CSV table of C-alpha atoms and ligand atoms in Angstrom, one decimal:
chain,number,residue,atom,x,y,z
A,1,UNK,CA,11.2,6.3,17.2
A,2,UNK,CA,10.7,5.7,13.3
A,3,UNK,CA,8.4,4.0,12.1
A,4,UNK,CA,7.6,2.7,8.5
A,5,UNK,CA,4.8,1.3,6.6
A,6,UNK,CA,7.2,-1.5,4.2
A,7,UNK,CA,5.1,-2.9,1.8
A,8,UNK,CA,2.2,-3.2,4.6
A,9,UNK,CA,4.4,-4.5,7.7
A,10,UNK,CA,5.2,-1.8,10.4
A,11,UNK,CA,9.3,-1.3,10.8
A,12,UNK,CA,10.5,0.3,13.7
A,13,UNK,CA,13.9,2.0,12.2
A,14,UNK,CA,17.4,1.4,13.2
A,15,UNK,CA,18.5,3.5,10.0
A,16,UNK,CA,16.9,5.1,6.8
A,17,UNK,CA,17.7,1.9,5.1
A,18,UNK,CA,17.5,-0.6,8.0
A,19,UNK,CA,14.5,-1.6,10.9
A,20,UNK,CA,13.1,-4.5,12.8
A,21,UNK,CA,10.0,-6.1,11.6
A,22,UNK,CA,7.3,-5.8,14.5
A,23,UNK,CA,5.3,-8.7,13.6
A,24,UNK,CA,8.6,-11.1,13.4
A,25,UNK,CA,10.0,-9.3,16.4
A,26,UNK,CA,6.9,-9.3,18.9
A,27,UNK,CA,6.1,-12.7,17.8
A,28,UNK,CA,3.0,-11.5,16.6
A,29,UNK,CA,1.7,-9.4,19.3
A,30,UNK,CA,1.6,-6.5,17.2
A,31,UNK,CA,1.5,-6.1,13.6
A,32,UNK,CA,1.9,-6.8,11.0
A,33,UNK,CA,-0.5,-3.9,9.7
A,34,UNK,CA,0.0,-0.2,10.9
A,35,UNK,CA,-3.6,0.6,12.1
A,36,UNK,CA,-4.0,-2.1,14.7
A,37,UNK,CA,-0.5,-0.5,15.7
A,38,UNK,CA,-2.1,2.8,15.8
A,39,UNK,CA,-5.2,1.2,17.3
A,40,UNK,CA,-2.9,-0.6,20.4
A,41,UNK,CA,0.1,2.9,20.4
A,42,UNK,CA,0.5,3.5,24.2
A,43,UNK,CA,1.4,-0.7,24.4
A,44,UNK,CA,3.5,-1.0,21.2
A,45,UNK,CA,5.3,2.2,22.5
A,46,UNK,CA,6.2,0.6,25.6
A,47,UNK,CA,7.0,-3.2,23.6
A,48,UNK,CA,9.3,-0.9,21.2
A,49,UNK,CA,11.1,1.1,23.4
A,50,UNK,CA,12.8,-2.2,24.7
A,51,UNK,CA,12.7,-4.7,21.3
A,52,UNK,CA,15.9,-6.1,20.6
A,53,UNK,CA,17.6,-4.6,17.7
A,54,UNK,CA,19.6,-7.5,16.7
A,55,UNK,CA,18.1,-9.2,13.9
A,56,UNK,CA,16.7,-6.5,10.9
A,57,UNK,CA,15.6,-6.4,8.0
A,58,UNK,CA,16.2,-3.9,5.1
A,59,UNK,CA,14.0,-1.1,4.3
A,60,UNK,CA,13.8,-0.3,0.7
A,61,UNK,CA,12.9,2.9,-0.2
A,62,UNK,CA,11.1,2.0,-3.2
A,63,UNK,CA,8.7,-0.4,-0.8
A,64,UNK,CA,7.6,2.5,1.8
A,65,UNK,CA,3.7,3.1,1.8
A,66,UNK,CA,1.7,5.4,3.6
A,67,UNK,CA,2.8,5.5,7.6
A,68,UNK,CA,-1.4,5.4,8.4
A,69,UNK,CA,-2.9,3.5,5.2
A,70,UNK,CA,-6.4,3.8,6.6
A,71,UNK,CA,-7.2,6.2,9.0
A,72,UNK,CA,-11.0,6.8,10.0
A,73,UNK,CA,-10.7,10.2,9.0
A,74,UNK,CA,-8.9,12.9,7.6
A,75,UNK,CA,-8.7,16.5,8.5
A,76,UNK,CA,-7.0,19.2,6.4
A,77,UNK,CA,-6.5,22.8,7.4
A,78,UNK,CA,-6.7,26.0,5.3
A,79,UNK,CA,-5.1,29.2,6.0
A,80,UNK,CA,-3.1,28.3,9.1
A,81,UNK,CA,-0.4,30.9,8.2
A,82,UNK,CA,-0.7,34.4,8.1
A,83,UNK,CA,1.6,34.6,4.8
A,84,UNK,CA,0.2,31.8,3.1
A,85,UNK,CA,-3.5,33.7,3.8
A,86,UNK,CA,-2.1,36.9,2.6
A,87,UNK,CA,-1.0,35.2,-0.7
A,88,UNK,CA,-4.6,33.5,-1.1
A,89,UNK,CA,-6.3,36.3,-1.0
A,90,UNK,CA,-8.1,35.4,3.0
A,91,UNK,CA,-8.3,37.3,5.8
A,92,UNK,CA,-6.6,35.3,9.0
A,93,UNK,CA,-9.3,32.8,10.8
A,94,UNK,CA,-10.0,33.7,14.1
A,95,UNK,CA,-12.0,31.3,15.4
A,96,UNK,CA,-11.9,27.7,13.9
A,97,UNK,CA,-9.7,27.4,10.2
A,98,UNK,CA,-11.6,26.1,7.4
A,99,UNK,CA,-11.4,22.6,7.5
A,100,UNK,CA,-12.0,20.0,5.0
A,101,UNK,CA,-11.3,16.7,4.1
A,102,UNK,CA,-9.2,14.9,1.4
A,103,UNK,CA,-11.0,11.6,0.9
A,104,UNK,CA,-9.2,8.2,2.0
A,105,UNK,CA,-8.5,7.3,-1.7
A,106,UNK,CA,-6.4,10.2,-2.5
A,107,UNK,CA,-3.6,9.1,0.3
A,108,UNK,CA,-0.3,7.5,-0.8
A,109,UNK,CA,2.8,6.8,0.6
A,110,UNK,CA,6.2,9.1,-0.1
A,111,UNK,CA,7.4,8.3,-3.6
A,112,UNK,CA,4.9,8.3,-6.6
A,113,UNK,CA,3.8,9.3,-9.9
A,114,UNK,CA,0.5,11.4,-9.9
A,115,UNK,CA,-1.4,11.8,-12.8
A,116,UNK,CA,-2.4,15.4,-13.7
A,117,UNK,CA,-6.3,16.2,-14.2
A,118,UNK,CA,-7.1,17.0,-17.5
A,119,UNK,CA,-7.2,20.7,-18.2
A,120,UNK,CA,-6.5,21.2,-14.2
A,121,UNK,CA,-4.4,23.9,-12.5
A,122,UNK,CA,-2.8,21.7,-10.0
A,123,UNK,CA,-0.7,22.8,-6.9
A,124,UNK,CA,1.8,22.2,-4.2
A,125,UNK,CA,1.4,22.8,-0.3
A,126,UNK,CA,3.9,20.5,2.0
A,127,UNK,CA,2.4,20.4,5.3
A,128,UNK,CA,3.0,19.1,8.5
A,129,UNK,CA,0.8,15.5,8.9
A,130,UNK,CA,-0.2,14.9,12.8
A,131,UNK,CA,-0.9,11.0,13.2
A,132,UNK,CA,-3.7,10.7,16.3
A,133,UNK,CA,-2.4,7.7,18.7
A,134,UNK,CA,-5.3,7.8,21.3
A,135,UNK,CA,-9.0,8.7,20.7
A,136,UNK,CA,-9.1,12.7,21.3
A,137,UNK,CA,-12.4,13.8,22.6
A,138,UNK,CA,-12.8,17.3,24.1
A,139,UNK,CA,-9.6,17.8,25.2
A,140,UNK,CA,-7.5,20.4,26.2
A,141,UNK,CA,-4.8,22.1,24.3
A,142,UNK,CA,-2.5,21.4,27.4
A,143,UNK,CA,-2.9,17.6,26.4
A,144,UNK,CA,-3.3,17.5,22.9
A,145,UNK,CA,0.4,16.1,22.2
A,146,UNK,CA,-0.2,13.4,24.2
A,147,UNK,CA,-2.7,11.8,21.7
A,148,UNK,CA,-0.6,12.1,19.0
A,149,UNK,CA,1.3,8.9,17.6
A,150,UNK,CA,4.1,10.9,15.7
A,151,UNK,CA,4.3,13.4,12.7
A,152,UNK,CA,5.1,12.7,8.9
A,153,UNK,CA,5.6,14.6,5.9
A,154,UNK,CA,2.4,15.5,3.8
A,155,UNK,CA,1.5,17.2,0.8
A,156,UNK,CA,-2.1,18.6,0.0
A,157,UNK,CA,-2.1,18.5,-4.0
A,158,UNK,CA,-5.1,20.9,-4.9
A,159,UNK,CA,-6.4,21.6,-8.4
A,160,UNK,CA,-7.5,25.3,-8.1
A,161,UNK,CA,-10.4,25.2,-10.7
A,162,UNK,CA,-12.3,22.6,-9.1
A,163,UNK,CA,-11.4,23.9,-5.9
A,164,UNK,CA,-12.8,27.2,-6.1
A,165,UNK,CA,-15.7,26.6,-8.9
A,166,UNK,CA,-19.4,26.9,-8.6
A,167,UNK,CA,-21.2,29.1,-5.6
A,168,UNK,CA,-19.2,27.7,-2.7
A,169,UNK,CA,-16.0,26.2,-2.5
A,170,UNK,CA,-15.2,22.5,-3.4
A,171,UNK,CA,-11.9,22.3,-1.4
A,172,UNK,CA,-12.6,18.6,-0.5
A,173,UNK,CA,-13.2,17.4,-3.9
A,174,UNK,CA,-10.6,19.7,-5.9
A,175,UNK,CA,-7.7,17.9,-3.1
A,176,UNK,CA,-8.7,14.3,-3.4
A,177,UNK,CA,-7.7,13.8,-6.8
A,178,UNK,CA,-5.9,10.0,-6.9
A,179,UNK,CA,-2.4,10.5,-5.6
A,180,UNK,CA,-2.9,13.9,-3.9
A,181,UNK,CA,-2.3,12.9,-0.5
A,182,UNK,CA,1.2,12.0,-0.7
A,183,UNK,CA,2.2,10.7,3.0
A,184,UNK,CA,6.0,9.9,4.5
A,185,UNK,CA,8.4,8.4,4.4
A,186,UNK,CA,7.9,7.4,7.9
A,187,UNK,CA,5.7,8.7,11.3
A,188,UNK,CA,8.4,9.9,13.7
A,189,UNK,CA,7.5,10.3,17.3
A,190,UNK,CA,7.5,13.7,18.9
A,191,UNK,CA,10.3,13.2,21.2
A,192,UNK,CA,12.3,12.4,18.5
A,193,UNK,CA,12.1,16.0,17.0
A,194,UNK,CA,14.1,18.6,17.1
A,195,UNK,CA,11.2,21.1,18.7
A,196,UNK,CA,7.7,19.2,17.8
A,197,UNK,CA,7.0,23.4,17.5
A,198,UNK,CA,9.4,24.5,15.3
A,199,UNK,CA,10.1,22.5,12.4
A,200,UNK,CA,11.8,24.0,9.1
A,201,UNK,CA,9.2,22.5,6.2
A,202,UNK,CA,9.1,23.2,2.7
A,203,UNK,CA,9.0,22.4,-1.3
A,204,UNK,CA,11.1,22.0,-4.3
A,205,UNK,CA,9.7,22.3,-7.8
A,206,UNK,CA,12.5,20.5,-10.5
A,207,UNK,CA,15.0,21.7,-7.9
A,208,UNK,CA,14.0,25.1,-7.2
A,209,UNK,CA,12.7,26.3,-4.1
A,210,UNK,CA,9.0,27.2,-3.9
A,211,UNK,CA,8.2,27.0,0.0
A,212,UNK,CA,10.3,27.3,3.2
A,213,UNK,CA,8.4,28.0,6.3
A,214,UNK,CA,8.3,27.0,10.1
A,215,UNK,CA,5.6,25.5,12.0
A,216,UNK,CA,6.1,27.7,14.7
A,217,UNK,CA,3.8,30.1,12.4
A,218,UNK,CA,0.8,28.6,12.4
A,219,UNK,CA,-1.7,30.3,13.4
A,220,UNK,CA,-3.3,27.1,15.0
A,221,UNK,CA,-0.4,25.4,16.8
A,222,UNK,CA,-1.2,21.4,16.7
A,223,UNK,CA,-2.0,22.1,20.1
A,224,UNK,CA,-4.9,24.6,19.7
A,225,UNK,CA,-5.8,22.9,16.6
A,226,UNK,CA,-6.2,19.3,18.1
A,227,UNK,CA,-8.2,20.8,20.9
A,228,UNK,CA,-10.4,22.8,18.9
A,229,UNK,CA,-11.3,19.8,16.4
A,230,UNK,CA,-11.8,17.5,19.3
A,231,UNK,CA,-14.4,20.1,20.4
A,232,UNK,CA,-16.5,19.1,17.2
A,233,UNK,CA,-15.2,15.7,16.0
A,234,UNK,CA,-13.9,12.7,17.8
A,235,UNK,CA,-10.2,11.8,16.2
A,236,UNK,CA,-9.9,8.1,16.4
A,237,UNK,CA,-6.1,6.5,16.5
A,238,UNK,CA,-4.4,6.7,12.7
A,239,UNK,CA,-6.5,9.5,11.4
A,240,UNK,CA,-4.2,12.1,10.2
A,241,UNK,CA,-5.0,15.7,10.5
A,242,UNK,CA,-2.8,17.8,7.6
A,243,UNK,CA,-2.4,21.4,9.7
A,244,UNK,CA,-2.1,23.8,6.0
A,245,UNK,CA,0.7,25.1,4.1
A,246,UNK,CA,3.2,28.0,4.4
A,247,UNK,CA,3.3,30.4,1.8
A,248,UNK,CA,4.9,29.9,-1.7
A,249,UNK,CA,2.1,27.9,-3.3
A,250,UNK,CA,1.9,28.2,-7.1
A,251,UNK,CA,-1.2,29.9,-7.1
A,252,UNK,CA,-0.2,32.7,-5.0
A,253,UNK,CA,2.7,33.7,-7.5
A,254,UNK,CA,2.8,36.5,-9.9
A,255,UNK,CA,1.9,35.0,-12.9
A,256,UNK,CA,0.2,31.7,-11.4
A,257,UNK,CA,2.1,28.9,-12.0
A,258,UNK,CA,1.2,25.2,-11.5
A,259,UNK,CA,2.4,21.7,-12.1
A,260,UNK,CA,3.6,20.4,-15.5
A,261,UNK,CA,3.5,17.2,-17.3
A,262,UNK,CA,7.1,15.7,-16.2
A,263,UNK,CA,7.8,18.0,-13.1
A,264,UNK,CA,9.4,17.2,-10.0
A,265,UNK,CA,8.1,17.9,-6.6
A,266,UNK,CA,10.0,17.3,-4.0
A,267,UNK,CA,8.2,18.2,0.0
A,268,UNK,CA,10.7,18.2,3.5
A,269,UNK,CA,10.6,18.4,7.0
A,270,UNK,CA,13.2,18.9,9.2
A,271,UNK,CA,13.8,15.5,11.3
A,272,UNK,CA,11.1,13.9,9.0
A,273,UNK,CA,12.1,13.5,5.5
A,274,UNK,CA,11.1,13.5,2.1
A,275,UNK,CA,8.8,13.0,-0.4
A,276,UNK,CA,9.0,12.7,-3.9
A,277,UNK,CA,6.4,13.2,-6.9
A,278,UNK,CA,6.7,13.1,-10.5
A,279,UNK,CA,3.5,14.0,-12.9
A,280,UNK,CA,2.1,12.7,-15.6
A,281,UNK,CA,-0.8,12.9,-18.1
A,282,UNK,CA,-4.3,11.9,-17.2
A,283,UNK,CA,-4.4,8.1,-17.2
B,315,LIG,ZN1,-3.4,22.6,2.4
């Protein structure tokens, strides 16, 4: 299953362009907002996998918003690829990866113009986006998938000065400028994936390719990952856990390079989708 945060109603898809309203369709049993979704997922799953298809409703792209609008929490992972690691100058985490957070304000849906900090150095990492669909507490890697609602596309927008300035880092802060947490264009369910363990990801700058990687090289599968976090945190229904980039982020590059007023950022996952981002000045 697809499903789409239009314009704050939850759309189970029939098509890209096509879905059926939940509210409308469950006679308001569930919906219209996505977290009381997330906060109800094992008995929406089971309404959805029968609703009737019949009557629809388009889904303009230009209307899709973030797939979890207000999750509780959310987690972002550093260094989850060996490559990506190398590039960054890090050894390979053994034990837990760093972990931070990109604060609720930064998170947007798939399509958007971000405004670039002044005098910033900002970058691109797509990453995989895990939405949680039942509280996860202390639980084994053996069950993790089944507390996950579905996956999405994500990208963590860093600016690499604030990130890295002053005695220790400031990840949280220097990827939570507004608009850095792009989110999209829809959650899709893990049995609708090619391999929930292998998907292709990666990024486009202005058309060129700057990131192609496969999950099945993290370091912390979404397995291991969600076990180990649950081992610390409780992960509530709709919080999103963003499980770090692949190598080919700007800073890595010989020179650096970063984002530009009136680039193009385009972030994919196979059997997910797109996003899209244009910059601008500082507002
Ligand atoms: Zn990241």
């Amino acid at each position: 299953m697809k499903l789409a945060n239009v314009a704050g109603r939850a759309t189970v898809l029939v098509s890209d362009v096509e879905g059926i309203d939940v509210e409308k369709a469950s006679d308001g049993v569930f919906g219209p907002d996505l977290p009381s979704i997330y906060a109800d997922w094992e008995a929406f799953r089971s309404w959805a996998s029968s609703a009737s298809t019949r009557s629809t409703v388009p889904v303009p792209r230009d209307e899709l918003a973030a797939p979890s609008p207000e999750p509780r929490q959310i987690l972002a992972i550093g260094l989850n690829y060996a490559e990506h690691a190398a590039e960054s100058g890090f050894d390979v985490p053994d034990t837990l990866p760093p972990t931070f957070t990109k604060f609720v304000s930064a998170l947007s849906g798939p399509d958007t113009t971000v405004a670039l900090p002044d005098g910033g150095r900002t970058d691109w990492e797509v990453e995989l986006v895990v939405v949680i669909g039942r509280t996860a507490r202390r639980i084994p890697s053996a069950d993790a998938w089944a507390h996950v609602a579905g996956v999405t596309v994500g990208q963590d927008l860093s600016e690499r000065i604030t990130q890295t300035s002053g005695p220790a880092a400031q990840f949280s802060l220097g990827k939570s400028f507004a608009g850095f947490a792009p989110t999209g264009p829809w959650l899709v369910t893990p049995d609708e994936l090619p391999n929930r363990d292998d998907l292709a990801l990666g990024g486009r700058v202005n058309g060129e390719t700057v990131q192609d990687g496969r999950t099945r090289d993290l370091i912390f599968p979404v397995p291991a990952l969600i076990s180990a976090l649950s081992h610390v945190v409780t992960l509530y229904p709709g919080d999103l856990i963003f499980t770090g980039t692949p190598a080919g982020v700007g800073h890595g590059r010989t020179p650096p390079r970063y984002l530009a007023l009136g680039d193009r950022l385009d972030s994919w996952i196979e059997g997910v989708g797109e996003l899209h981002q244009k910059f601008t000045g500082a507002a």
